[in-house]
PDB file of C-alpha atoms in Angstrom:
ATOM      1  CA  UNK A  21       8.057 -71.362 -64.218  1.00  0.00           C
ATOM      2  CA  UNK A  22       4.886 -73.892 -63.572  1.00  0.00           C
ATOM      3  CA  UNK A  23       6.506 -76.952 -62.973  1.00  0.00           C
ATOM      4  CA  UNK A  24       4.548 -80.390 -61.099  1.00  0.00           C
ATOM      5  CA  UNK A  25       7.598 -82.847 -60.098  1.00  0.00           C
ATOM      6  CA  UNK A  26       5.895 -86.671 -59.581  1.00  0.00           C
ATOM      7  CA  UNK A  27       7.554 -88.125 -56.155  1.00  0.00           C
ATOM      8  CA  UNK A  28      10.064 -91.713 -58.125  1.00  0.00           C
ATOM      9  CA  UNK A  29       9.114 -95.029 -59.145  1.00  0.00           C
ATOM     10  CA  UNK A  30       7.419 -97.728 -57.371  1.00  0.00           C
ATOM     11  CA  UNK A  31       7.862-101.549 -56.819  1.00  0.00           C
ATOM     12  CA  UNK A  32       4.929-102.632 -55.573  1.00  0.00           C
ATOM     13  CA  UNK A  33       3.651-106.415 -54.548  1.00  0.00           C
ATOM     14  CA  UNK A  34       0.380-107.740 -56.118  1.00  0.00           C
ATOM     15  CA  UNK A  35      -2.100-106.522 -53.568  1.00  0.00           C
ATOM     16  CA  UNK A  36      -1.032-103.446 -52.339  1.00  0.00           C
ATOM     17  CA  UNK A  37      -1.064-100.231 -52.737  1.00  0.00           C
ATOM     18  CA  UNK A  38       0.201 -97.002 -54.050  1.00  0.00           C
ATOM     19  CA  UNK A  39       0.047 -93.019 -53.669  1.00  0.00           C
ATOM     20  CA  UNK A  40       1.557 -91.036 -56.483  1.00  0.00           C
ATOM     21  CA  UNK A  41       2.408 -87.327 -55.339  1.00  0.00           C
ATOM     22  CA  UNK A  42       2.571 -84.452 -57.421  1.00  0.00           C
ATOM     23  CA  UNK A  43       4.079 -81.061 -56.053  1.00  0.00           C
ATOM     24  CA  UNK A  44       3.236 -77.747 -58.196  1.00  0.00           C
ATOM     25  CA  UNK A  45       4.690 -75.203 -58.635  1.00  0.00           C
ATOM     26  CA  UNK A  46       5.241 -71.850 -60.920  1.00  0.00           C
ATOM     27  CA  UNK A  47       0.982 -71.221 -60.041  1.00  0.00           C
ATOM     28  CA  UNK A  48      -1.326 -70.770 -57.746  1.00  0.00           C
ATOM     29  CA  UNK A  49      -2.174 -73.772 -56.441  1.00  0.00           C
ATOM     30  CA  UNK A  50      -5.622 -74.400 -55.751  1.00  0.00           C
ATOM     31  CA  UNK A  51      -6.956 -72.158 -58.667  1.00  0.00           C
ATOM     32  CA  UNK A  52      -6.545 -75.135 -61.625  1.00  0.00           C
ATOM     33  CA  UNK A  53      -7.376 -78.685 -61.754  1.00  0.00           C
ATOM     34  CA  UNK A  54      -5.099 -81.339 -61.360  1.00  0.00           C
ATOM     35  CA  UNK A  55      -5.511 -84.732 -63.959  1.00  0.00           C
ATOM     36  CA  UNK A  56      -4.463 -87.996 -63.389  1.00  0.00           C
ATOM     37  CA  UNK A  57      -3.238 -89.702 -66.399  1.00  0.00           C
ATOM     38  CA  UNK A  58      -2.158 -93.802 -67.056  1.00  0.00           C
ATOM     39  CA  UNK A  59       0.182 -95.299 -69.844  1.00  0.00           C
ATOM     40  CA  UNK A  60       0.487 -99.084 -69.361  1.00  0.00           C
ATOM     41  CA  UNK A  61       3.990-100.189 -71.528  1.00  0.00           C
ATOM     42  CA  UNK A  62       4.331 -99.294 -75.052  1.00  0.00           C
ATOM     43  CA  UNK A  63       0.213 -98.270 -74.925  1.00  0.00           C
ATOM     44  CA  UNK A  64      -2.123 -95.263 -75.130  1.00  0.00           C
ATOM     45  CA  UNK A  65      -3.192 -92.541 -73.350  1.00  0.00           C
ATOM     46  CA  UNK A  66      -5.904 -92.912 -70.276  1.00  0.00           C
ATOM     47  CA  UNK A  67      -7.610 -90.009 -68.212  1.00  0.00           C
ATOM     48  CA  UNK A  68      -8.013 -91.453 -64.966  1.00  0.00           C
ATOM     49  CA  UNK A  69      -9.694 -88.312 -62.937  1.00  0.00           C
ATOM     50  CA  UNK A  70      -9.245 -84.874 -61.214  1.00  0.00           C
ATOM     51  CA  UNK A  71      -8.877 -83.167 -58.638  1.00  0.00           C
ATOM     52  CA  UNK A  72     -10.295 -79.489 -57.517  1.00  0.00           C
ATOM     53  CA  UNK A  73      -7.643 -78.246 -55.206  1.00  0.00           C
ATOM     54  CA  UNK A  74      -9.314 -76.485 -53.755  1.00  0.00           C
ATOM     55  CA  UNK A  75     -11.942 -77.837 -52.315  1.00  0.00           C
ATOM     56  CA  UNK A  76     -10.676 -81.493 -52.551  1.00  0.00           C
ATOM     57  CA  UNK A  77     -14.087 -81.953 -54.961  1.00  0.00           C
ATOM     58  CA  UNK A  78     -13.115 -85.194 -57.183  1.00  0.00           C
ATOM     59  CA  UNK A  79     -14.584 -86.254 -60.561  1.00  0.00           C
ATOM     60  CA  UNK A  80     -13.127 -89.691 -61.821  1.00  0.00           C
ATOM     61  CA  UNK A  81     -13.695 -92.089 -64.904  1.00  0.00           C
ATOM     62  CA  UNK A  82     -16.717 -94.702 -63.711  1.00  0.00           C
ATOM     63  CA  UNK A  83     -13.246 -97.978 -64.072  1.00  0.00           C
ATOM     64  CA  UNK A  84     -11.450 -96.113 -61.816  1.00  0.00           C
ATOM     65  CA  UNK A  85     -14.075 -95.544 -58.678  1.00  0.00           C
ATOM     66  CA  UNK A  86     -13.766 -97.370 -55.693  1.00  0.00           C
ATOM     67  CA  UNK A  87      -9.827 -98.112 -55.806  1.00  0.00           C
ATOM     68  CA  UNK A  88      -8.596 -95.387 -56.766  1.00  0.00           C
ATOM     69  CA  UNK A  89      -8.295 -92.103 -54.369  1.00  0.00           C
ATOM     70  CA  UNK A  90      -7.134 -88.262 -55.472  1.00  0.00           C
ATOM     71  CA  UNK A  91      -5.943 -86.225 -52.540  1.00  0.00           C
ATOM     72  CA  UNK A  92      -4.281 -82.969 -51.970  1.00  0.00           C
ATOM     73  CA  UNK A  93      -2.573 -80.598 -49.536  1.00  0.00           C
ATOM     74  CA  UNK A  94      -3.049 -77.306 -49.911  1.00  0.00           C
ATOM     75  CA  UNK A  95      -0.306 -76.303 -47.678  1.00  0.00           C
ATOM     76  CA  UNK A  96       2.696 -78.003 -49.837  1.00  0.00           C
ATOM     77  CA  UNK A  97       0.536 -77.894 -53.247  1.00  0.00           C
ATOM     78  CA  UNK A  98       0.740 -81.486 -53.011  1.00  0.00           C
ATOM     79  CA  UNK A  99      -1.547 -83.642 -55.697  1.00  0.00           C
ATOM     80  CA  UNK A 100      -1.961 -87.076 -54.621  1.00  0.00           C
ATOM     81  CA  UNK A 101      -3.499 -90.369 -56.090  1.00  0.00           C
ATOM     82  CA  UNK A 102      -3.588 -93.682 -53.957  1.00  0.00           C
ATOM     83  CA  UNK A 103      -4.439 -96.264 -55.931  1.00  0.00           C
ATOM     84  CA  UNK A 104      -5.131 -99.686 -53.910  1.00  0.00           C
ATOM     85  CA  UNK A 105      -5.603-103.307 -54.658  1.00  0.00           C
ATOM     86  CA  UNK A 106      -2.409-103.255 -57.334  1.00  0.00           C
ATOM     87  CA  UNK A 107      -2.103-106.352 -59.774  1.00  0.00           C
ATOM     88  CA  UNK A 108       0.364-106.469 -63.272  1.00  0.00           C
ATOM     89  CA  UNK A 109      -2.698-104.999 -64.712  1.00  0.00           C
ATOM     90  CA  UNK A 110      -1.361-101.866 -62.884  1.00  0.00           C
ATOM     91  CA  UNK A 111       2.210-101.895 -63.950  1.00  0.00           C
ATOM     92  CA  UNK A 112       1.487 -98.156 -65.268  1.00  0.00           C
ATOM     93  CA  UNK A 113       3.160 -95.058 -66.403  1.00  0.00           C
ATOM     94  CA  UNK A 114       0.743 -92.551 -64.021  1.00  0.00           C
ATOM     95  CA  UNK A 115       1.477 -88.539 -65.040  1.00  0.00           C
ATOM     96  CA  UNK A 116      -0.219 -85.758 -63.233  1.00  0.00           C
ATOM     97  CA  UNK A 117      -1.156 -82.452 -65.437  1.00  0.00           C
ATOM     98  CA  UNK A 118      -2.616 -79.262 -64.485  1.00  0.00           C
ATOM     99  CA  UNK A 119      -5.880 -78.616 -66.496  1.00  0.00           C
ATOM    100  CA  UNK A 120      -7.972 -74.800 -66.680  1.00  0.00           C
ATOM    101  CA  UNK A 121      -8.843 -72.642 -63.714  1.00  0.00           C
ATOM    102  CA  UNK A 122     -11.018 -74.269 -61.503  1.00  0.00           C
ATOM    103  CA  UNK A 123     -15.245 -73.949 -62.027  1.00  0.00           C
ATOM    104  CA  UNK A 124     -14.802 -73.436 -66.070  1.00  0.00           C
ATOM    105  CA  UNK A 125     -14.736 -76.064 -69.013  1.00  0.00           C
ATOM    106  CA  UNK A 126     -12.250 -77.356 -71.537  1.00  0.00           C
ATOM    107  CA  UNK A 127      -9.320 -78.417 -69.594  1.00  0.00           C
ATOM    108  CA  UNK A 128      -6.857 -79.579 -72.319  1.00  0.00           C
ATOM    109  CA  UNK A 129      -3.232 -79.986 -69.918  1.00  0.00           C
ATOM    110  CA  UNK A 130      -0.964 -77.707 -70.266  1.00  0.00           C
ATOM    111  CA  UNK A 131       1.663 -78.731 -67.961  1.00  0.00           C
ATOM    112  CA  UNK A 132       3.044 -82.417 -67.451  1.00  0.00           C
ATOM    113  CA  UNK A 133       4.740 -84.440 -64.433  1.00  0.00           C
ATOM    114  CA  UNK A 134       7.882 -86.127 -65.943  1.00  0.00           C
ATOM    115  CA  UNK A 135       5.666 -89.241 -65.069  1.00  0.00           C
ATOM    116  CA  UNK A 136       6.038 -92.617 -61.761  1.00  0.00           C
ATOM    117  CA  UNK A 137       6.329 -95.904 -63.326  1.00  0.00           C
ATOM    118  CA  UNK A 138       4.720 -98.446 -60.655  1.00  0.00           C
ATOM    119  CA  UNK A 139       5.700-101.520 -60.786  1.00  0.00           C
ATOM    120  CA  UNK A 140       3.765-104.581 -59.644  1.00  0.00           C
ATOM    121  CA  UNK A 141       5.479-107.820 -59.345  1.00  0.00           C
ATOM    122  CA  UNK A 142       5.324-110.596 -56.594  1.00  0.00           C
TER     123      UNK A 142
ATOM    124  CA  UNK B  30     -18.526 -92.256 -74.305  1.00  0.00           C
ATOM    125  CA  UNK B  31     -17.314 -90.539 -76.261  1.00  0.00           C
ATOM    126  CA  UNK B  32     -14.919 -92.465 -78.444  1.00  0.00           C
ATOM    127  CA  UNK B  33     -11.979 -90.741 -80.864  1.00  0.00           C
ATOM    128  CA  UNK B  34     -10.453 -93.397 -83.539  1.00  0.00           C
ATOM    129  CA  UNK B  35      -6.857 -91.676 -84.150  1.00  0.00           C
ATOM    130  CA  UNK B  36      -5.664 -93.595 -88.135  1.00  0.00           C
ATOM    131  CA  UNK B  37      -3.528 -94.437 -89.460  1.00  0.00           C
ATOM    132  CA  UNK B  38      -2.222 -96.390 -86.261  1.00  0.00           C
ATOM    133  CA  UNK B  39       1.834 -95.610 -88.000  1.00  0.00           C
ATOM    134  CA  UNK B  40       2.237 -93.146 -90.664  1.00  0.00           C
ATOM    135  CA  UNK B  41       5.721 -93.674 -92.276  1.00  0.00           C
ATOM    136  CA  UNK B  42       7.591 -90.337 -94.169  1.00  0.00           C
ATOM    137  CA  UNK B  43      10.775 -88.987 -95.147  1.00  0.00           C
ATOM    138  CA  UNK B  44      11.693 -86.021 -93.916  1.00  0.00           C
ATOM    139  CA  UNK B  45      10.827 -82.709 -95.899  1.00  0.00           C
ATOM    140  CA  UNK B  46       7.523 -84.613 -96.490  1.00  0.00           C
ATOM    141  CA  UNK B  47       4.145 -83.552 -95.603  1.00  0.00           C
ATOM    142  CA  UNK B  48       2.415 -85.150 -92.662  1.00  0.00           C
ATOM    143  CA  UNK B  49      -1.404 -85.686 -92.028  1.00  0.00           C
ATOM    144  CA  UNK B  50      -2.908 -87.090 -88.944  1.00  0.00           C
ATOM    145  CA  UNK B  51      -6.698 -87.977 -88.368  1.00  0.00           C
ATOM    146  CA  UNK B  52      -8.674 -88.067 -85.121  1.00  0.00           C
ATOM    147  CA  UNK B  53     -12.734 -89.101 -85.631  1.00  0.00           C
ATOM    148  CA  UNK B  54     -15.271 -88.631 -82.664  1.00  0.00           C
ATOM    149  CA  UNK B  55     -17.940 -91.259 -81.915  1.00  0.00           C
ATOM    150  CA  UNK B  56     -20.424 -88.123 -81.949  1.00  0.00           C
ATOM    151  CA  UNK B  57     -19.857 -84.137 -82.704  1.00  0.00           C
ATOM    152  CA  UNK B  58     -18.195 -83.103 -80.073  1.00  0.00           C
ATOM    153  CA  UNK B  59     -19.183 -80.059 -78.738  1.00  0.00           C
ATOM    154  CA  UNK B  60     -17.232 -76.706 -78.513  1.00  0.00           C
ATOM    155  CA  UNK B  61     -14.339 -78.264 -80.879  1.00  0.00           C
ATOM    156  CA  UNK B  62     -12.783 -79.242 -77.443  1.00  0.00           C
ATOM    157  CA  UNK B  63     -10.272 -81.161 -78.894  1.00  0.00           C
ATOM    158  CA  UNK B  64      -6.030 -80.914 -77.907  1.00  0.00           C
ATOM    159  CA  UNK B  65      -3.295 -82.621 -79.831  1.00  0.00           C
ATOM    160  CA  UNK B  66      -0.286 -84.286 -77.634  1.00  0.00           C
ATOM    161  CA  UNK B  67       3.203 -85.440 -79.509  1.00  0.00           C
ATOM    162  CA  UNK B  68       4.885 -87.770 -77.190  1.00  0.00           C
ATOM    163  CA  UNK B  69       7.944 -89.210 -77.315  1.00  0.00           C
ATOM    164  CA  UNK B  70       9.893 -92.249 -75.819  1.00  0.00           C
ATOM    165  CA  UNK B  71       9.696 -91.503 -71.627  1.00  0.00           C
ATOM    166  CA  UNK B  72       8.732 -88.470 -72.293  1.00  0.00           C
ATOM    167  CA  UNK B  73       5.835 -86.927 -70.970  1.00  0.00           C
ATOM    168  CA  UNK B  74       2.861 -85.358 -73.753  1.00  0.00           C
ATOM    169  CA  UNK B  75       3.668 -82.127 -74.960  1.00  0.00           C
ATOM    170  CA  UNK B  76       0.087 -80.478 -76.138  1.00  0.00           C
ATOM    171  CA  UNK B  77       0.585 -78.815 -79.409  1.00  0.00           C
ATOM    172  CA  UNK B  78      -2.757 -78.064 -80.143  1.00  0.00           C
ATOM    173  CA  UNK B  79      -6.488 -76.768 -78.678  1.00  0.00           C
ATOM    174  CA  UNK B  80      -9.000 -75.793 -79.265  1.00  0.00           C
ATOM    175  CA  UNK B  81      -8.692 -77.866 -81.972  1.00  0.00           C
ATOM    176  CA  UNK B  82      -6.861 -75.366 -83.995  1.00  0.00           C
ATOM    177  CA  UNK B  83      -4.839 -73.193 -81.633  1.00  0.00           C
ATOM    178  CA  UNK B  84      -0.953 -73.965 -81.408  1.00  0.00           C
ATOM    179  CA  UNK B  85      -0.165 -73.606 -77.951  1.00  0.00           C
ATOM    180  CA  UNK B  86       2.672 -71.837 -76.209  1.00  0.00           C
ATOM    181  CA  UNK B  87       5.866 -71.967 -78.683  1.00  0.00           C
ATOM    182  CA  UNK B  88       4.862 -74.843 -80.619  1.00  0.00           C
ATOM    183  CA  UNK B  89       6.137 -74.364 -84.740  1.00  0.00           C
ATOM    184  CA  UNK B  90       3.607 -72.975 -87.415  1.00  0.00           C
ATOM    185  CA  UNK B  91       4.962 -75.942 -89.371  1.00  0.00           C
ATOM    186  CA  UNK B  92       1.971 -77.792 -86.544  1.00  0.00           C
ATOM    187  CA  UNK B  93      -1.269 -76.769 -87.826  1.00  0.00           C
ATOM    188  CA  UNK B  94      -5.029 -77.697 -86.547  1.00  0.00           C
ATOM    189  CA  UNK B  95      -8.457 -78.516 -88.676  1.00  0.00           C
ATOM    190  CA  UNK B  96     -11.343 -79.610 -87.688  1.00  0.00           C
ATOM    191  CA  UNK B  97     -15.385 -79.433 -86.111  1.00  0.00           C
ATOM    192  CA  UNK B  98     -17.735 -81.831 -85.203  1.00  0.00           C
ATOM    193  CA  UNK B  99     -17.220 -85.497 -85.091  1.00  0.00           C
ATOM    194  CA  UNK B 100     -13.340 -84.948 -87.861  1.00  0.00           C
ATOM    195  CA  UNK B 101     -10.463 -83.755 -87.049  1.00  0.00           C
ATOM    196  CA  UNK B 102      -6.536 -83.523 -88.008  1.00  0.00           C
ATOM    197  CA  UNK B 103      -3.250 -82.131 -87.225  1.00  0.00           C
ATOM    198  CA  UNK B 104      -1.174 -81.780 -89.746  1.00  0.00           C
ATOM    199  CA  UNK B 105       2.713 -81.036 -90.136  1.00  0.00           C
ATOM    200  CA  UNK B 106       3.362 -79.020 -92.996  1.00  0.00           C
ATOM    201  CA  UNK B 107       7.223 -80.111 -93.494  1.00  0.00           C
ATOM    202  CA  UNK B 108       9.025 -82.718 -91.185  1.00  0.00           C
ATOM    203  CA  UNK B 109      11.925 -82.320 -89.414  1.00  0.00           C
ATOM    204  CA  UNK B 110      13.688 -85.015 -87.628  1.00  0.00           C
ATOM    205  CA  UNK B 111      11.763 -84.164 -84.331  1.00  0.00           C
ATOM    206  CA  UNK B 112       8.708 -84.472 -85.115  1.00  0.00           C
ATOM    207  CA  UNK B 113       8.391 -87.954 -85.687  1.00  0.00           C
ATOM    208  CA  UNK B 114       6.802 -89.698 -82.760  1.00  0.00           C
ATOM    209  CA  UNK B 115       3.648 -90.477 -81.315  1.00  0.00           C
ATOM    210  CA  UNK B 116       0.813 -88.469 -81.207  1.00  0.00           C
ATOM    211  CA  UNK B 117      -2.571 -87.905 -78.983  1.00  0.00           C
ATOM    212  CA  UNK B 118      -5.641 -86.729 -80.281  1.00  0.00           C
ATOM    213  CA  UNK B 119      -7.831 -85.284 -77.276  1.00  0.00           C
ATOM    214  CA  UNK B 120     -11.600 -84.231 -76.176  1.00  0.00           C
ATOM    215  CA  UNK B 121     -11.284 -82.357 -73.167  1.00  0.00           C
ATOM    216  CA  UNK B 122     -14.717 -82.252 -71.430  1.00  0.00           C
ATOM    217  CA  UNK B 123     -15.917 -82.612 -68.754  1.00  0.00           C
ATOM    218  CA  UNK B 124     -14.624 -86.146 -68.529  1.00  0.00           C
ATOM    219  CA  UNK B 125     -11.854 -86.071 -71.169  1.00  0.00           C
ATOM    220  CA  UNK B 126     -10.938 -89.190 -73.216  1.00  0.00           C
ATOM    221  CA  UNK B 127      -7.379 -89.429 -75.699  1.00  0.00           C
ATOM    222  CA  UNK B 128      -7.433 -91.269 -78.696  1.00  0.00           C
ATOM    223  CA  UNK B 129      -5.221 -94.506 -79.701  1.00  0.00           C
ATOM    224  CA  UNK B 130      -2.452 -92.271 -81.560  1.00  0.00           C
ATOM    225  CA  UNK B 131      -1.391 -92.180 -84.227  1.00  0.00           C
ATOM    226  CA  UNK B 132       3.318 -93.224 -85.044  1.00  0.00           C
ATOM    227  CA  UNK B 133       4.676 -90.618 -87.247  1.00  0.00           C
ATOM    228  CA  UNK B 134       8.133 -92.406 -87.652  1.00  0.00           C
ATOM    229  CA  UNK B 135      11.074 -92.645 -90.735  1.00  0.00           C
TER     230      UNK B 135
END
């Protein structure tokens, strides 16, 4: 069965960076986009960006460009998202989600990781 | 940029009642690329509907989606205890976006 398993919770100081992982199983990793979504406590869902695991090409919301980096390791079927220069506004839950097949349009998110809580505190 | 506005913010209903949630887009959405998700506290969202009206695998037929253009709706015909949750609509184009959510509470 399709599974996305994310890395555990993190506590970081302001100005630090964090890398969250998302290990995929139950499907061909290179065939589907992996998306990243964040959710602040008590707030709504916000799409951050996606990666094509086959090529490594990324597409992100403009506000995240320059401080969010998405990568992947096809040998371990794992996607990564790194956020730099963390501040207290970055105390959020990060989710990875599987989108549609690469090179197709219409990426709804049928499968989700369990979420990774990143807390930023001095 | 497409903006999705969900209403109402909170819907207070009793089990057995019908819930109708609205999602309005700032511009007409091509291909009816609208999905609905349910989220419970401390959990990841769960896909309910895609293509505006197609139920995802394993979703009860009490749940239905409708709409086109700029106006979309999610209906839960007879609320069960497990339906009381937070619901989001999503436009899943090349840059997906979510609505602000509707809470269905008892």
